[in-house]
Coordinates of C-alpha atoms in Angstrom, one line a residue:
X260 CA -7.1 -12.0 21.4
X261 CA -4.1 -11.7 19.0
X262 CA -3.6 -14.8 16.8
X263 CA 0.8 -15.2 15.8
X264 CA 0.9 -18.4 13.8
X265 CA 4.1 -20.3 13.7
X266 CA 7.3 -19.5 11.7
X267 CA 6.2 -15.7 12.3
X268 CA 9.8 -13.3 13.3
X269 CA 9.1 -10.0 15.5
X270 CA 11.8 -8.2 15.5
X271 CA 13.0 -4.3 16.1
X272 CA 10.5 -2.3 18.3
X273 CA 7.5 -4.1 17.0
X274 CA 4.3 -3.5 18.5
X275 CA 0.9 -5.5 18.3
X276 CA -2.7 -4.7 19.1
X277 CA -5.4 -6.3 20.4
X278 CA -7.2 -8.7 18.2
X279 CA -4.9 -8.9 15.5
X280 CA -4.2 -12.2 13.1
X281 CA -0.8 -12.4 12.0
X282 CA -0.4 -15.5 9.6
X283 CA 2.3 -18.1 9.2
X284 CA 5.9 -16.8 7.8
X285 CA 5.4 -13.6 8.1
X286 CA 8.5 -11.8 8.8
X287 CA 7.9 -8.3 11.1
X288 CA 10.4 -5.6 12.3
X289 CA 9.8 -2.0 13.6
X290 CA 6.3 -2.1 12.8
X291 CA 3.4 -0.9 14.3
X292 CA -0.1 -2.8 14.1
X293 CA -3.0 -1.5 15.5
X294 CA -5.9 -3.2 16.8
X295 CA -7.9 -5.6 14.3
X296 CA -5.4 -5.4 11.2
X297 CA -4.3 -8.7 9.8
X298 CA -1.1 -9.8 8.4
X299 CA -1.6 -12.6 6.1
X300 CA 0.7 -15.1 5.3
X301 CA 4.8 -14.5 4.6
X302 CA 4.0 -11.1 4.5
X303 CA 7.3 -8.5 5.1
X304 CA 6.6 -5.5 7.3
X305 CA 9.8 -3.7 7.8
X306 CA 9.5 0.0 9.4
X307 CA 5.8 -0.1 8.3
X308 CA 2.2 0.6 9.9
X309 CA -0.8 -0.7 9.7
X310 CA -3.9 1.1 11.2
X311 CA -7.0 0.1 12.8
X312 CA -8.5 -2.8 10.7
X313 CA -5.8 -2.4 7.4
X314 CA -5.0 -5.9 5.7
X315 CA -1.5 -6.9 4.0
X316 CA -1.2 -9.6 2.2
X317 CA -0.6 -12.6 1.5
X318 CA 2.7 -12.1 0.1
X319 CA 3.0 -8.5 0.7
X320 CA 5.9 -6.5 1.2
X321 CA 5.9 -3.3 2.8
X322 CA 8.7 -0.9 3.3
X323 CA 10.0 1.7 5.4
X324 CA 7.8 4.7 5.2
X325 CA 4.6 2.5 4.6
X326 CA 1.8 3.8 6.6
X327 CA -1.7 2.1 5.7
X328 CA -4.6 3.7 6.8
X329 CA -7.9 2.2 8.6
X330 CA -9.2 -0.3 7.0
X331 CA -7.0 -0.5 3.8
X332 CA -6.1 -3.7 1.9
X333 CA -2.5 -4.1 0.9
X334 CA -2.7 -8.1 -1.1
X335 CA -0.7 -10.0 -2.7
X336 CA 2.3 -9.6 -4.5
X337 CA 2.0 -6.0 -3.4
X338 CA 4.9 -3.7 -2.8
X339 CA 4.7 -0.6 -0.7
X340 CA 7.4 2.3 0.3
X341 CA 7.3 5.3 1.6
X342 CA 3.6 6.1 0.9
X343 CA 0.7 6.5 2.6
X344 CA -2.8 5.1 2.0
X345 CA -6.1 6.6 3.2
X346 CA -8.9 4.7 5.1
X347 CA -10.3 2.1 2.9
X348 CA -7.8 2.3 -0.1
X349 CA -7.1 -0.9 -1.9
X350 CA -3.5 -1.9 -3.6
X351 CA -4.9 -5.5 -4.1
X352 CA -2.8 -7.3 -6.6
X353 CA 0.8 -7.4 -8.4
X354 CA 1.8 -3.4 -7.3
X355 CA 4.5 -1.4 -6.8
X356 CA 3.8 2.0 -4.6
X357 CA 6.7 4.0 -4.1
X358 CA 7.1 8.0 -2.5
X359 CA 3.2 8.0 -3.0
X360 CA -0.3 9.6 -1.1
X361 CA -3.1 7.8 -1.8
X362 CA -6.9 9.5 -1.1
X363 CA -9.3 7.6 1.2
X364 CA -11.4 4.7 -0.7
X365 CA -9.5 4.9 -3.6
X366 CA -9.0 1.5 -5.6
X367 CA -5.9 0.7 -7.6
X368 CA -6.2 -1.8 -10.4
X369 CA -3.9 -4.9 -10.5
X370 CA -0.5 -4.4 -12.0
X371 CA -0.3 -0.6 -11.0
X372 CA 3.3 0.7 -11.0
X373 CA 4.2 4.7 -9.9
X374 CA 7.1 5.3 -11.4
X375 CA 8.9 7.4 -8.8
X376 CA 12.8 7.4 -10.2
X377 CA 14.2 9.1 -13.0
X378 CA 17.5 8.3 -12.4
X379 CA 18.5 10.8 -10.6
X380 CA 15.8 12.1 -8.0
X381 CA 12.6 10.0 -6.2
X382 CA 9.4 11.8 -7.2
X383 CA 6.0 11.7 -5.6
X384 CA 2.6 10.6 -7.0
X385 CA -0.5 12.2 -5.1
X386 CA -4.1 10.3 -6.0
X387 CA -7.0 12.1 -5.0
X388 CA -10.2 10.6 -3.1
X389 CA -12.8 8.1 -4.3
X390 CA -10.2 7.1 -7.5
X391 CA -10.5 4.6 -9.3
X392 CA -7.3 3.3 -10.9
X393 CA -7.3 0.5 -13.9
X394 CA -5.2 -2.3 -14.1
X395 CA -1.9 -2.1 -15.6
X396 CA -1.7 1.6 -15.1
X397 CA 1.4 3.6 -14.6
X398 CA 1.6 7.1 -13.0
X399 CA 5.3 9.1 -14.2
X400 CA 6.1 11.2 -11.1
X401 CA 5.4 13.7 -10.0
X402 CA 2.5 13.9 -10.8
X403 CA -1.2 14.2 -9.3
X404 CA -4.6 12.9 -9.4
X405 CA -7.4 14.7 -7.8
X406 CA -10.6 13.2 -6.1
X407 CA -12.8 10.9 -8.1
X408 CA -10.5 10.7 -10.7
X409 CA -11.1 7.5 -13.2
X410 CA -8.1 6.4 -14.8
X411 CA -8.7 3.7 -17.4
X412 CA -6.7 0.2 -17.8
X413 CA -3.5 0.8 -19.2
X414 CA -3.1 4.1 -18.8
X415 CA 0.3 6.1 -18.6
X416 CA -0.3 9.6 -16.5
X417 CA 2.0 11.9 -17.2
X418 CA 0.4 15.0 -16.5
X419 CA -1.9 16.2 -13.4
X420 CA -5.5 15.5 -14.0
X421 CA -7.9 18.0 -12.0
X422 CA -10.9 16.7 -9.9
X423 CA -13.5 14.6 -11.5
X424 CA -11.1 14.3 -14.5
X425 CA -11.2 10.6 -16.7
X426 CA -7.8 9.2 -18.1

């Protein structure tokens, strides 16, 4: 029951489940897709996974180390490395998630950026569960969120915020 449109590349050890919809232009290599996840059109999976039911794209590019849970939506315009995204998390629009862990059903805001280099070392960004991250927010790693955390449009986090905290 999988669906590959045309002008689609599988390269690497790539491997495909069972009823999934990979779109036209999309460009895959040493990725794992489980069952039910859809790659939408002239997507870039390279060393990524997506798990039972996850979404990317259109126009999404995800990175070694990307590992999106069950049912989590990666769209368009969106970046992803080395992080992983609980089930039912949401990067929908315009992001850049780098060296980040991102709590179950938590939804990032369009234009989100973690800024994970200081020009020496990576650093890691943690978000908590049940977040809910404005648009054209930054986090300044390391740094981390805890569970339903609200950060506010436009927001800079520099520092951890504890459980239930608002930014």
């Amino acid at each position: 029951g999988t669906i590959i449109y045309p002008n689609t590349f599988l390269t690497g050890k790539t491997k495909i489940g069972k009823n999934v919809l990979i779109e036209m232009g999309s460009q895959i290599k040493d990725s794992n897709i489980a069952d039910n996840a859809q790659v939408l059109a002239y997507s870039i999976l390279d060393g990524a996974k997506l798990h039972l039911g996850a979404q990317a794209g259109p126009l999404a590019r995800l990175r070694p180390g990307a590992d999106i849970g069950e049912g989590a939506k990666i769209g368009n315009f969106v970046e992803i490395k080395k992080s992983v995204l609980g089930k039912g998390a949401k990067v929908s629009h315009l992001s850049y998630v780098g060296d980040a862990f991102i709590g179950e059903e938590t939804n990032i805001g369009c234009g989100f950026i973690t800024c994970n280099y200081d020009g020496a070392n990576k650093n890691v960004t943690k978000i908590g569960k049940n977040c809910f991250i404005g648009s054209d927010s930054q986090t300044v790693a390391p740094v981390e969120i805890g569970d339903n955390c609200f950060v506010a449009s436009s927001t800079t986090i520099t520092k951890d915020m504890p459980d239930g905290a608002f930014a």
